[in-house]
Amino acid sequence: MIELPKPIADYVEANAQLDVDGMLKPFAANAVILDNGKRFEGHAEVRTLLEEAVVGAKAIFTPDTVRHENDQVVVEGPAHGDFPGSPRRFTYGFTLENDAIKTLEITL
C-alpha cells in the first residue's frame, strides 16, 4: 500500500465504496476539478461530476504510484468500471491546502 496524504487517502477509500459524500468530504468548498478538459468548481459541480462520471460508471481508482511534483501530489494507477477501455491508467494531480483537496487534475 502506498502512503497518501490524508485527504487523498480519504478520497481513494470513499471511491472504493462508491460513496459520493465520502469522496466529496476531503474537497475544499471552492475546490476545482479539471477532468478531460472540463472544469468543475465548488461542491455542487464536483458532486455532479462524481455522481455521473464515478458512481454512474462504477469507476474505482486504484493508485499504485505517488510522487511530489512542484506543488502537486501526483498519483497514478488504473481505474476499472463500466466505461470504454476499462481498465485504464489515470494520472490524478492533487493540490492540497489546509488539509483539503484544493484542485484535482485528471488525465489519461
PDB file of N, CA and C in Angstrom:
ATOM      1  N   MET A   1       0.851  -1.197   0.000  1.00  0.00           N
ATOM      2  CA  MET A   1       0.000   0.000   0.000  1.00  0.00           C
ATOM      3  C   MET A   1       0.887   1.249   0.000  1.00  0.00           C
ATOM      4  N   ILE A   2       0.581   2.191  -0.874  1.00  0.00           N
ATOM      5  CA  ILE A   2       1.385   3.409  -0.930  1.00  0.00           C
ATOM      6  C   ILE A   2       0.874   4.416   0.091  1.00  0.00           C
ATOM      7  N   GLU A   3       1.769   5.277   0.540  1.00  0.00           N
ATOM      8  CA  GLU A   3       1.427   6.306   1.526  1.00  0.00           C
ATOM      9  C   GLU A   3       0.853   7.521   0.822  1.00  0.00           C
ATOM     10  N   LEU A   4      -0.369   7.872   1.153  1.00  0.00           N
ATOM     11  CA  LEU A   4      -1.010   9.046   0.560  1.00  0.00           C
ATOM     12  C   LEU A   4      -1.332  10.048   1.658  1.00  0.00           C
ATOM     13  N   PRO A   5      -1.246  11.353   1.344  1.00  0.00           N
ATOM     14  CA  PRO A   5      -1.702  12.353   2.315  1.00  0.00           C
ATOM     15  C   PRO A   5      -3.166  12.084   2.679  1.00  0.00           C
ATOM     16  N   LYS A   6      -3.550  12.396   3.920  1.00  0.00           N
ATOM     17  CA  LYS A   6      -4.867  12.024   4.432  1.00  0.00           C
ATOM     18  C   LYS A   6      -6.043  12.404   3.520  1.00  0.00           C
ATOM     19  N   PRO A   7      -6.137  13.645   3.002  1.00  0.00           N
ATOM     20  CA  PRO A   7      -7.312  13.947   2.176  1.00  0.00           C
ATOM     21  C   PRO A   7      -7.397  13.061   0.933  1.00  0.00           C
ATOM     22  N   ILE A   8      -6.248  12.728   0.351  1.00  0.00           N
ATOM     23  CA  ILE A   8      -6.231  11.876  -0.847  1.00  0.00           C
ATOM     24  C   ILE A   8      -6.588  10.442  -0.463  1.00  0.00           C
ATOM     25  N   ALA A   9      -6.021   9.966   0.647  1.00  0.00           N
ATOM     26  CA  ALA A   9      -6.333   8.616   1.123  1.00  0.00           C
ATOM     27  C   ALA A   9      -7.827   8.498   1.421  1.00  0.00           C
ATOM     28  N   ASP A  10      -8.410   9.538   2.024  1.00  0.00           N
ATOM     29  CA  ASP A  10      -9.854   9.532   2.328  1.00  0.00           C
ATOM     30  C   ASP A  10     -10.672   9.462   1.044  1.00  0.00           C
ATOM     31  N   TYR A  11     -10.257  10.230   0.028  1.00  0.00           N
ATOM     32  CA  TYR A  11     -10.959  10.203  -1.261  1.00  0.00           C
ATOM     33  C   TYR A  11     -10.897   8.802  -1.876  1.00  0.00           C
ATOM     34  N   VAL A  12      -9.691   8.216  -1.913  1.00  0.00           N
ATOM     35  CA  VAL A  12      -9.489   6.900  -2.534  1.00  0.00           C
ATOM     36  C   VAL A  12     -10.316   5.834  -1.792  1.00  0.00           C
ATOM     37  N   GLU A  13     -10.332   5.923  -0.459  1.00  0.00           N
ATOM     38  CA  GLU A  13     -11.082   4.947   0.343  1.00  0.00           C
ATOM     39  C   GLU A  13     -12.584   5.062   0.066  1.00  0.00           C
ATOM     40  N   ALA A  14     -13.100   6.294   0.005  1.00  0.00           N
ATOM     41  CA  ALA A  14     -14.524   6.501  -0.284  1.00  0.00           C
ATOM     42  C   ALA A  14     -14.849   6.070  -1.717  1.00  0.00           C
ATOM     43  N   ASN A  15     -13.913   6.316  -2.650  1.00  0.00           N
ATOM     44  CA  ASN A  15     -14.109   5.911  -4.041  1.00  0.00           C
ATOM     45  C   ASN A  15     -14.250   4.394  -4.140  1.00  0.00           C
ATOM     46  N   ALA A  16     -13.472   3.664  -3.349  1.00  0.00           N
ATOM     47  CA  ALA A  16     -13.544   2.196  -3.376  1.00  0.00           C
ATOM     48  C   ALA A  16     -14.939   1.710  -2.977  1.00  0.00           C
ATOM     49  N   GLN A  17     -15.660   2.518  -2.174  1.00  0.00           N
ATOM     50  CA  GLN A  17     -17.030   2.175  -1.741  1.00  0.00           C
ATOM     51  C   GLN A  17     -18.087   2.834  -2.643  1.00  0.00           C
ATOM     52  N   LEU A  18     -17.634   3.629  -3.626  1.00  0.00           N
ATOM     53  CA  LEU A  18     -18.534   4.438  -4.465  1.00  0.00           C
ATOM     54  C   LEU A  18     -19.450   5.303  -3.596  1.00  0.00           C
ATOM     55  N   ASP A  19     -18.844   5.915  -2.573  1.00  0.00           N
ATOM     56  CA  ASP A  19     -19.550   6.748  -1.594  1.00  0.00           C
ATOM     57  C   ASP A  19     -19.355   8.223  -1.962  1.00  0.00           C
ATOM     58  N   VAL A  20     -20.378   8.834  -2.586  1.00  0.00           N
ATOM     59  CA  VAL A  20     -20.255  10.212  -3.075  1.00  0.00           C
ATOM     60  C   VAL A  20     -19.969  11.185  -1.934  1.00  0.00           C
ATOM     61  N   ASP A  21     -20.700  11.086  -0.825  1.00  0.00           N
ATOM     62  CA  ASP A  21     -20.472  12.007   0.299  1.00  0.00           C
ATOM     63  C   ASP A  21     -19.047  11.881   0.822  1.00  0.00           C
ATOM     64  N   GLY A  22     -18.576  10.648   0.931  1.00  0.00           N
ATOM     65  CA  GLY A  22     -17.215  10.413   1.402  1.00  0.00           C
ATOM     66  C   GLY A  22     -16.160  10.951   0.445  1.00  0.00           C
ATOM     67  N   MET A  23     -16.426  10.826  -0.871  1.00  0.00           N
ATOM     68  CA  MET A  23     -15.471  11.335  -1.868  1.00  0.00           C
ATOM     69  C   MET A  23     -15.449  12.860  -1.853  1.00  0.00           C
ATOM     70  N   LEU A  24     -16.604  13.467  -1.602  1.00  0.00           N
ATOM     71  CA  LEU A  24     -16.713  14.927  -1.629  1.00  0.00           C
ATOM     72  C   LEU A  24     -16.081  15.577  -0.401  1.00  0.00           C
ATOM     73  N   LYS A  25     -16.144  14.873   0.729  1.00  0.00           N
ATOM     74  CA  LYS A  25     -15.722  15.434   2.024  1.00  0.00           C
ATOM     75  C   LYS A  25     -14.301  16.018   2.034  1.00  0.00           C
ATOM     76  N   PRO A  26     -13.286  15.357   1.436  1.00  0.00           N
ATOM     77  CA  PRO A  26     -11.928  15.908   1.509  1.00  0.00           C
ATOM     78  C   PRO A  26     -11.697  17.134   0.624  1.00  0.00           C
ATOM     79  N   PHE A  27     -12.670  17.491  -0.220  1.00  0.00           N
ATOM     80  CA  PHE A  27     -12.501  18.639  -1.106  1.00  0.00           C
ATOM     81  C   PHE A  27     -12.840  19.934  -0.382  1.00  0.00           C
ATOM     82  N   ALA A  28     -12.038  20.974  -0.622  1.00  0.00           N
ATOM     83  CA  ALA A  28     -12.345  22.315  -0.116  1.00  0.00           C
ATOM     84  C   ALA A  28     -13.663  22.781  -0.733  1.00  0.00           C
ATOM     85  N   ALA A  29     -14.355  23.690  -0.071  1.00  0.00           N
ATOM     86  CA  ALA A  29     -15.665  24.172  -0.541  1.00  0.00           C
ATOM     87  C   ALA A  29     -15.570  24.765  -1.951  1.00  0.00           C
ATOM     88  N   ASN A  30     -14.436  25.405  -2.256  1.00  0.00           N
ATOM     89  CA  ASN A  30     -14.257  26.053  -3.566  1.00  0.00           C
ATOM     90  C   ASN A  30     -13.310  25.252  -4.464  1.00  0.00           C
ATOM     91  N   ALA A  31     -13.247  23.947  -4.236  1.00  0.00           N
ATOM     92  CA  ALA A  31     -12.326  23.096  -4.995  1.00  0.00           C
ATOM     93  C   ALA A  31     -12.659  23.102  -6.486  1.00  0.00           C
ATOM     94  N   VAL A  32     -11.629  22.836  -7.284  1.00  0.00           N
ATOM     95  CA  VAL A  32     -11.778  22.765  -8.741  1.00  0.00           C
ATOM     96  C   VAL A  32     -11.260  21.401  -9.208  1.00  0.00           C
ATOM     97  N   ILE A  33     -12.051  20.754 -10.066  1.00  0.00           N
ATOM     98  CA  ILE A  33     -11.584  19.540 -10.732  1.00  0.00           C
ATOM     99  C   ILE A  33     -11.519  19.826 -12.228  1.00  0.00           C
ATOM    100  N   LEU A  34     -10.385  19.502 -12.816  1.00  0.00           N
ATOM    101  CA  LEU A  34     -10.219  19.576 -14.270  1.00  0.00           C
ATOM    102  C   LEU A  34     -10.184  18.142 -14.767  1.00  0.00           C
ATOM    103  N   ASP A  35     -11.235  17.752 -15.484  1.00  0.00           N
ATOM    104  CA  ASP A  35     -11.358  16.372 -15.942  1.00  0.00           C
ATOM    105  C   ASP A  35     -11.565  16.377 -17.446  1.00  0.00           C
ATOM    106  N   ASN A  36     -10.572  15.845 -18.154  1.00  0.00           N
ATOM    107  CA  ASN A  36     -10.731  15.708 -19.598  1.00  0.00           C
ATOM    108  C   ASN A  36     -11.040  17.055 -20.257  1.00  0.00           C
ATOM    109  N   GLY A  37     -10.375  18.117 -19.789  1.00  0.00           N
ATOM    110  CA  GLY A  37     -10.567  19.433 -20.387  1.00  0.00           C
ATOM    111  C   GLY A  37     -11.782  20.191 -19.868  1.00  0.00           C
ATOM    112  N   LYS A  38     -12.598  19.558 -19.013  1.00  0.00           N
ATOM    113  CA  LYS A  38     -13.761  20.244 -18.448  1.00  0.00           C
ATOM    114  C   LYS A  38     -13.452  20.688 -17.028  1.00  0.00           C
ATOM    115  N   ARG A  39     -14.055  21.826 -16.641  1.00  0.00           N
ATOM    116  CA  ARG A  39     -13.792  22.403 -15.323  1.00  0.00           C
ATOM    117  C   ARG A  39     -15.045  22.308 -14.448  1.00  0.00           C
ATOM    118  N   PHE A  40     -14.870  21.799 -13.251  1.00  0.00           N
ATOM    119  CA  PHE A  40     -15.953  21.683 -12.266  1.00  0.00           C
ATOM    120  C   PHE A  40     -15.493  22.421 -11.014  1.00  0.00           C
ATOM    121  N   GLU A  41     -16.309  23.373 -10.564  1.00  0.00           N
ATOM    122  CA  GLU A  41     -15.882  24.225  -9.445  1.00  0.00           C
ATOM    123  C   GLU A  41     -16.931  24.219  -8.342  1.00  0.00           C
ATOM    124  N   GLY A  42     -16.474  24.058  -7.104  1.00  0.00           N
ATOM    125  CA  GLY A  42     -17.370  24.079  -5.951  1.00  0.00           C
ATOM    126  C   GLY A  42     -18.025  22.722  -5.718  1.00  0.00           C
ATOM    127  N   HIS A  43     -18.527  22.534  -4.493  1.00  0.00           N
ATOM    128  CA  HIS A  43     -19.071  21.230  -4.098  1.00  0.00           C
ATOM    129  C   HIS A  43     -20.219  20.760  -4.989  1.00  0.00           C
ATOM    130  N   ALA A  44     -21.113  21.654  -5.421  1.00  0.00           N
ATOM    131  CA  ALA A  44     -22.274  21.221  -6.219  1.00  0.00           C
ATOM    132  C   ALA A  44     -21.819  20.616  -7.549  1.00  0.00           C
ATOM    133  N   GLU A  45     -20.912  21.303  -8.258  1.00  0.00           N
ATOM    134  CA  GLU A  45     -20.430  20.791  -9.550  1.00  0.00           C
ATOM    135  C   GLU A  45     -19.576  19.541  -9.365  1.00  0.00           C
ATOM    136  N   VAL A  46     -18.749  19.533  -8.313  1.00  0.00           N
ATOM    137  CA  VAL A  46     -17.901  18.366  -8.050  1.00  0.00           C
ATOM    138  C   VAL A  46     -18.789  17.157  -7.741  1.00  0.00           C
ATOM    139  N   ARG A  47     -19.845  17.362  -6.942  1.00  0.00           N
ATOM    140  CA  ARG A  47     -20.775  16.273  -6.615  1.00  0.00           C
ATOM    141  C   ARG A  47     -21.401  15.703  -7.897  1.00  0.00           C
ATOM    142  N   THR A  48     -21.849  16.583  -8.793  1.00  0.00           N
ATOM    143  CA  THR A  48     -22.461  16.131 -10.042  1.00  0.00           C
ATOM    144  C   THR A  48     -21.470  15.289 -10.844  1.00  0.00           C
ATOM    145  N   LEU A  49     -20.238  15.754 -10.949  1.00  0.00           N
ATOM    146  CA  LEU A  49     -19.203  15.000 -11.662  1.00  0.00           C
ATOM    147  C   LEU A  49     -19.006  13.621 -11.025  1.00  0.00           C
ATOM    148  N   LEU A  50     -18.875  13.591  -9.707  1.00  0.00           N
ATOM    149  CA  LEU A  50     -18.641  12.322  -9.009  1.00  0.00           C
ATOM    150  C   LEU A  50     -19.817  11.368  -9.203  1.00  0.00           C
ATOM    151  N   GLU A  51     -21.041  11.901  -9.120  1.00  0.00           N
ATOM    152  CA  GLU A  51     -22.225  11.054  -9.282  1.00  0.00           C
ATOM    153  C   GLU A  51     -22.288  10.467 -10.686  1.00  0.00           C
ATOM    154  N   GLU A  52     -21.999  11.305 -11.697  1.00  0.00           N
ATOM    155  CA  GLU A  52     -22.134  10.850 -13.083  1.00  0.00           C
ATOM    156  C   GLU A  52     -20.931  10.042 -13.553  1.00  0.00           C
ATOM    157  N   ALA A  53     -19.731  10.617 -13.408  1.00  0.00           N
ATOM    158  CA  ALA A  53     -18.541  10.012 -14.014  1.00  0.00           C
ATOM    159  C   ALA A  53     -17.941   8.898 -13.165  1.00  0.00           C
ATOM    160  N   VAL A  54     -18.128   8.960 -11.853  1.00  0.00           N
ATOM    161  CA  VAL A  54     -17.502   7.961 -10.980  1.00  0.00           C
ATOM    162  C   VAL A  54     -18.526   6.901 -10.573  1.00  0.00           C
ATOM    163  N   VAL A  55     -19.549   7.321  -9.828  1.00  0.00           N
ATOM    164  CA  VAL A  55     -20.541   6.348  -9.362  1.00  0.00           C
ATOM    165  C   VAL A  55     -21.335   5.788 -10.533  1.00  0.00           C
ATOM    166  N   GLY A  56     -21.739   6.649 -11.465  1.00  0.00           N
ATOM    167  CA  GLY A  56     -22.504   6.205 -12.629  1.00  0.00           C
ATOM    168  C   GLY A  56     -21.765   5.160 -13.450  1.00  0.00           C
ATOM    169  N   ALA A  57     -20.445   5.291 -13.532  1.00  0.00           N
ATOM    170  CA  ALA A  57     -19.624   4.349 -14.304  1.00  0.00           C
ATOM    171  C   ALA A  57     -18.988   3.282 -13.409  1.00  0.00           C
ATOM    172  N   LYS A  58     -19.319   3.318 -12.114  1.00  0.00           N
ATOM    173  CA  LYS A  58     -18.708   2.395 -11.137  1.00  0.00           C
ATOM    174  C   LYS A  58     -17.183   2.410 -11.272  1.00  0.00           C
ATOM    175  N   ALA A  59     -16.627   3.619 -11.457  1.00  0.00           N
ATOM    176  CA  ALA A  59     -15.191   3.774 -11.699  1.00  0.00           C
ATOM    177  C   ALA A  59     -14.437   3.821 -10.380  1.00  0.00           C
ATOM    178  N   ILE A  60     -13.612   2.822 -10.164  1.00  0.00           N
ATOM    179  CA  ILE A  60     -12.818   2.749  -8.937  1.00  0.00           C
ATOM    180  C   ILE A  60     -11.346   2.890  -9.311  1.00  0.00           C
ATOM    181  N   PHE A  61     -10.728   3.916  -8.726  1.00  0.00           N
ATOM    182  CA  PHE A  61      -9.326   4.259  -8.982  1.00  0.00           C
ATOM    183  C   PHE A  61      -8.466   3.555  -7.941  1.00  0.00           C
ATOM    184  N   THR A  62      -7.452   2.840  -8.418  1.00  0.00           N
ATOM    185  CA  THR A  62      -6.554   2.105  -7.519  1.00  0.00           C
ATOM    186  C   THR A  62      -5.131   2.624  -7.700  1.00  0.00           C
ATOM    187  N   PRO A  63      -4.743   3.622  -6.915  1.00  0.00           N
ATOM    188  CA  PRO A  63      -3.414   4.212  -7.117  1.00  0.00           C
ATOM    189  C   PRO A  63      -2.300   3.221  -6.798  1.00  0.00           C
ATOM    190  N   ASP A  64      -1.254   3.253  -7.647  1.00  0.00           N
ATOM    191  CA  ASP A  64      -0.105   2.382  -7.386  1.00  0.00           C
ATOM    192  C   ASP A  64       1.218   3.150  -7.331  1.00  0.00           C
ATOM    193  N   THR A  65       1.211   4.423  -7.692  1.00  0.00           N
ATOM    194  CA  THR A  65       2.423   5.239  -7.536  1.00  0.00           C
ATOM    195  C   THR A  65       2.024   6.630  -7.057  1.00  0.00           C
ATOM    196  N   VAL A  66       2.929   7.250  -6.311  1.00  0.00           N
ATOM    197  CA  VAL A  66       2.707   8.623  -5.857  1.00  0.00           C
ATOM    198  C   VAL A  66       4.048   9.350  -5.898  1.00  0.00           C
ATOM    199  N   ARG A  67       4.015  10.598  -6.339  1.00  0.00           N
ATOM    200  CA  ARG A  67       5.234  11.415  -6.329  1.00  0.00           C
ATOM    201  C   ARG A  67       4.837  12.873  -6.083  1.00  0.00           C
ATOM    202  N   HIS A  68       5.786  13.635  -5.594  1.00  0.00           N
ATOM    203  CA  HIS A  68       5.548  15.057  -5.359  1.00  0.00           C
ATOM    204  C   HIS A  68       6.232  15.828  -6.472  1.00  0.00           C
ATOM    205  N   GLU A  69       5.467  16.665  -7.150  1.00  0.00           N
ATOM    206  CA  GLU A  69       5.955  17.388  -8.323  1.00  0.00           C
ATOM    207  C   GLU A  69       5.501  18.828  -8.205  1.00  0.00           C
ATOM    208  N   ASN A  70       6.432  19.761  -8.097  1.00  0.00           N
ATOM    209  CA  ASN A  70       6.102  21.163  -7.860  1.00  0.00           C
ATOM    210  C   ASN A  70       5.202  21.236  -6.627  1.00  0.00           C
ATOM    211  N   ASP A  71       4.017  21.800  -6.744  1.00  0.00           N
ATOM    212  CA  ASP A  71       3.126  21.891  -5.581  1.00  0.00           C
ATOM    213  C   ASP A  71       2.069  20.794  -5.588  1.00  0.00           C
ATOM    214  N   GLN A  72       2.224  19.821  -6.460  1.00  0.00           N
ATOM    215  CA  GLN A  72       1.202  18.785  -6.595  1.00  0.00           C
ATOM    216  C   GLN A  72       1.643  17.454  -6.009  1.00  0.00           C
ATOM    217  N   VAL A  73       0.654  16.690  -5.570  1.00  0.00           N
ATOM    218  CA  VAL A  73       0.856  15.277  -5.255  1.00  0.00           C
ATOM    219  C   VAL A  73       0.279  14.528  -6.455  1.00  0.00           C
ATOM    220  N   VAL A  74       1.153  13.874  -7.216  1.00  0.00           N
ATOM    221  CA  VAL A  74       0.739  13.201  -8.450  1.00  0.00           C
ATOM    222  C   VAL A  74       0.580  11.709  -8.148  1.00  0.00           C
ATOM    223  N   VAL A  75      -0.626  11.217  -8.366  1.00  0.00           N
ATOM    224  CA  VAL A  75      -0.970   9.837  -8.048  1.00  0.00           C
ATOM    225  C   VAL A  75      -1.399   9.162  -9.346  1.00  0.00           C
ATOM    226  N   GLU A  76      -0.814   7.992  -9.618  1.00  0.00           N
ATOM    227  CA  GLU A  76      -1.159   7.275 -10.849  1.00  0.00           C
ATOM    228  C   GLU A  76      -1.630   5.871 -10.517  1.00  0.00           C
ATOM    229  N   GLY A  77      -2.484   5.351 -11.402  1.00  0.00           N
ATOM    230  CA  GLY A  77      -2.929   3.976 -11.231  1.00  0.00           C
ATOM    231  C   GLY A  77      -4.093   3.679 -12.149  1.00  0.00           C
ATOM    232  N   PRO A  78      -4.497   2.412 -12.175  1.00  0.00           N
ATOM    233  CA  PRO A  78      -5.610   2.023 -13.028  1.00  0.00           C
ATOM    234  C   PRO A  78      -6.957   2.335 -12.374  1.00  0.00           C
ATOM    235  N   ALA A  79      -7.938   2.596 -13.219  1.00  0.00           N
ATOM    236  CA  ALA A  79      -9.328   2.682 -12.776  1.00  0.00           C
ATOM    237  C   ALA A  79     -10.098   1.662 -13.590  1.00  0.00           C
ATOM    238  N   HIS A  80     -11.000   0.964 -12.909  1.00  0.00           N
ATOM    239  CA  HIS A  80     -11.823  -0.002 -13.625  1.00  0.00           C
ATOM    240  C   HIS A  80     -13.281   0.287 -13.330  1.00  0.00           C
ATOM    241  N   GLY A  81     -14.137  -0.046 -14.270  1.00  0.00           N
ATOM    242  CA  GLY A  81     -15.562   0.206 -14.094  1.00  0.00           C
ATOM    243  C   GLY A  81     -16.285   0.009 -15.412  1.00  0.00           C
ATOM    244  N   ASP A  82     -17.502   0.536 -15.472  1.00  0.00           N
ATOM    245  CA  ASP A  82     -18.333   0.398 -16.670  1.00  0.00           C
ATOM    246  C   ASP A  82     -18.112   1.585 -17.600  1.00  0.00           C
ATOM    247  N   PHE A  83     -16.915   1.677 -18.176  1.00  0.00           N
ATOM    248  CA  PHE A  83     -16.628   2.755 -19.124  1.00  0.00           C
ATOM    249  C   PHE A  83     -15.722   2.199 -20.216  1.00  0.00           C
ATOM    250  N   PRO A  84     -15.730   2.824 -21.408  1.00  0.00           N
ATOM    251  CA  PRO A  84     -14.941   2.318 -22.535  1.00  0.00           C
ATOM    252  C   PRO A  84     -13.461   2.215 -22.193  1.00  0.00           C
ATOM    253  N   GLY A  85     -12.849   1.101 -22.544  1.00  0.00           N
ATOM    254  CA  GLY A  85     -11.411   0.929 -22.325  1.00  0.00           C
ATOM    255  C   GLY A  85     -11.036   0.473 -20.934  1.00  0.00           C
ATOM    256  N   SER A  86     -12.008   0.192 -20.084  1.00  0.00           N
ATOM    257  CA  SER A  86     -11.712  -0.225 -18.703  1.00  0.00           C
ATOM    258  C   SER A  86     -10.951  -1.542 -18.708  1.00  0.00           C
ATOM    259  N   PRO A  87      -9.913  -1.704 -17.857  1.00  0.00           N
ATOM    260  CA  PRO A  87      -9.330  -0.658 -17.004  1.00  0.00           C
ATOM    261  C   PRO A  87      -8.396   0.250 -17.796  1.00  0.00           C
ATOM    262  N   ARG A  88      -8.314   1.505 -17.335  1.00  0.00           N
ATOM    263  CA  ARG A  88      -7.412   2.481 -17.957  1.00  0.00           C
ATOM    264  C   ARG A  88      -6.560   3.113 -16.868  1.00  0.00           C
ATOM    265  N   ARG A  89      -5.338   3.492 -17.251  1.00  0.00           N
ATOM    266  CA  ARG A  89      -4.462   4.184 -16.301  1.00  0.00           C
ATOM    267  C   ARG A  89      -4.789   5.665 -16.309  1.00  0.00           C
ATOM    268  N   PHE A  90      -4.896   6.215 -15.120  1.00  0.00           N
ATOM    269  CA  PHE A  90      -5.151   7.639 -14.966  1.00  0.00           C
ATOM    270  C   PHE A  90      -4.046   8.269 -14.138  1.00  0.00           C
ATOM    271  N   THR A  91      -3.864   9.563 -14.350  1.00  0.00           N
ATOM    272  CA  THR A  91      -2.979  10.367 -13.508  1.00  0.00           C
ATOM    273  C   THR A  91      -3.848  11.417 -12.831  1.00  0.00           C
ATOM    274  N   TYR A  92      -3.786  11.457 -11.515  1.00  0.00           N
ATOM    275  CA  TYR A  92      -4.523  12.436 -10.718  1.00  0.00           C
ATOM    276  C   TYR A  92      -3.499  13.387 -10.105  1.00  0.00           C
ATOM    277  N   GLY A  93      -3.586  14.657 -10.457  1.00  0.00           N
ATOM    278  CA  GLY A  93      -2.694  15.667  -9.879  1.00  0.00           C
ATOM    279  C   GLY A  93      -3.461  16.459  -8.822  1.00  0.00           C
ATOM    280  N   PHE A  94      -3.140  16.219  -7.559  1.00  0.00           N
ATOM    281  CA  PHE A  94      -3.833  16.880  -6.454  1.00  0.00           C
ATOM    282  C   PHE A  94      -3.024  18.071  -5.954  1.00  0.00           C
ATOM    283  N   THR A  95      -3.706  19.179  -5.671  1.00  0.00           N
ATOM    284  CA  THR A  95      -3.101  20.286  -4.930  1.00  0.00           C
ATOM    285  C   THR A  95      -3.854  20.376  -3.612  1.00  0.00           C
ATOM    286  N   LEU A  96      -3.100  20.337  -2.521  1.00  0.00           N
ATOM    287  CA  LEU A  96      -3.713  20.353  -1.188  1.00  0.00           C
ATOM    288  C   LEU A  96      -3.520  21.718  -0.540  1.00  0.00           C
ATOM    289  N   GLU A  97      -4.506  22.089   0.276  1.00  0.00           N
ATOM    290  CA  GLU A  97      -4.426  23.343   1.021  1.00  0.00           C
ATOM    291  C   GLU A  97      -5.216  23.160   2.303  1.00  0.00           C
ATOM    292  N   ASN A  98      -4.586  23.463   3.444  1.00  0.00           N
ATOM    293  CA  ASN A  98      -5.250  23.326   4.749  1.00  0.00           C
ATOM    294  C   ASN A  98      -5.882  21.948   4.929  1.00  0.00           C
ATOM    295  N   ASP A  99      -5.130  20.903   4.595  1.00  0.00           N
ATOM    296  CA  ASP A  99      -5.580  19.523   4.768  1.00  0.00           C
ATOM    297  C   ASP A  99      -6.855  19.209   3.985  1.00  0.00           C
ATOM    298  N   ALA A 100      -7.032  19.877   2.841  1.00  0.00           N
ATOM    299  CA  ALA A 100      -8.168  19.603   1.957  1.00  0.00           C
ATOM    300  C   ALA A 100      -7.659  19.597   0.519  1.00  0.00           C
ATOM    301  N   ILE A 101      -8.438  18.974  -0.363  1.00  0.00           N
ATOM    302  CA  ILE A 101      -8.091  18.961  -1.782  1.00  0.00           C
ATOM    303  C   ILE A 101      -8.586  20.268  -2.397  1.00  0.00           C
ATOM    304  N   LYS A 102      -7.652  21.065  -2.891  1.00  0.00           N
ATOM    305  CA  LYS A 102      -7.974  22.374  -3.487  1.00  0.00           C
ATOM    306  C   LYS A 102      -8.252  22.205  -4.987  1.00  0.00           C
ATOM    307  N   THR A 103      -7.371  21.462  -5.667  1.00  0.00           N
ATOM    308  CA  THR A 103      -7.592  21.188  -7.092  1.00  0.00           C
ATOM    309  C   THR A 103      -7.230  19.735  -7.379  1.00  0.00           C
ATOM    310  N   LEU A 104      -7.888  19.189  -8.394  1.00  0.00           N
ATOM    311  CA  LEU A 104      -7.600  17.854  -8.881  1.00  0.00           C
ATOM    312  C   LEU A 104      -7.652  17.905 -10.394  1.00  0.00           C
ATOM    313  N   GLU A 105      -6.537  17.535 -11.006  1.00  0.00           N
ATOM    314  CA  GLU A 105      -6.464  17.487 -12.466  1.00  0.00           C
ATOM    315  C   GLU A 105      -6.337  16.030 -12.874  1.00  0.00           C
ATOM    316  N   ILE A 106      -7.312  15.548 -13.659  1.00  0.00           N
ATOM    317  CA  ILE A 106      -7.363  14.136 -14.046  1.00  0.00           C
ATOM    318  C   ILE A 106      -6.990  14.031 -15.532  1.00  0.00           C
ATOM    319  N   THR A 107      -5.968  13.208 -15.816  1.00  0.00           N
ATOM    320  CA  THR A 107      -5.540  12.995 -17.204  1.00  0.00           C
ATOM    321  C   THR A 107      -5.327  11.504 -17.434  1.00  0.00           C
ATOM    322  N   LEU A 108      -5.397  11.132 -18.707  1.00  0.00           N
ATOM    323  CA  LEU A 108      -5.119   9.735 -19.081  1.00  0.00           C
ATOM    324  C   LEU A 108      -3.651   9.567 -19.332  1.00  0.00           C
TER     325      LEU A 108
END
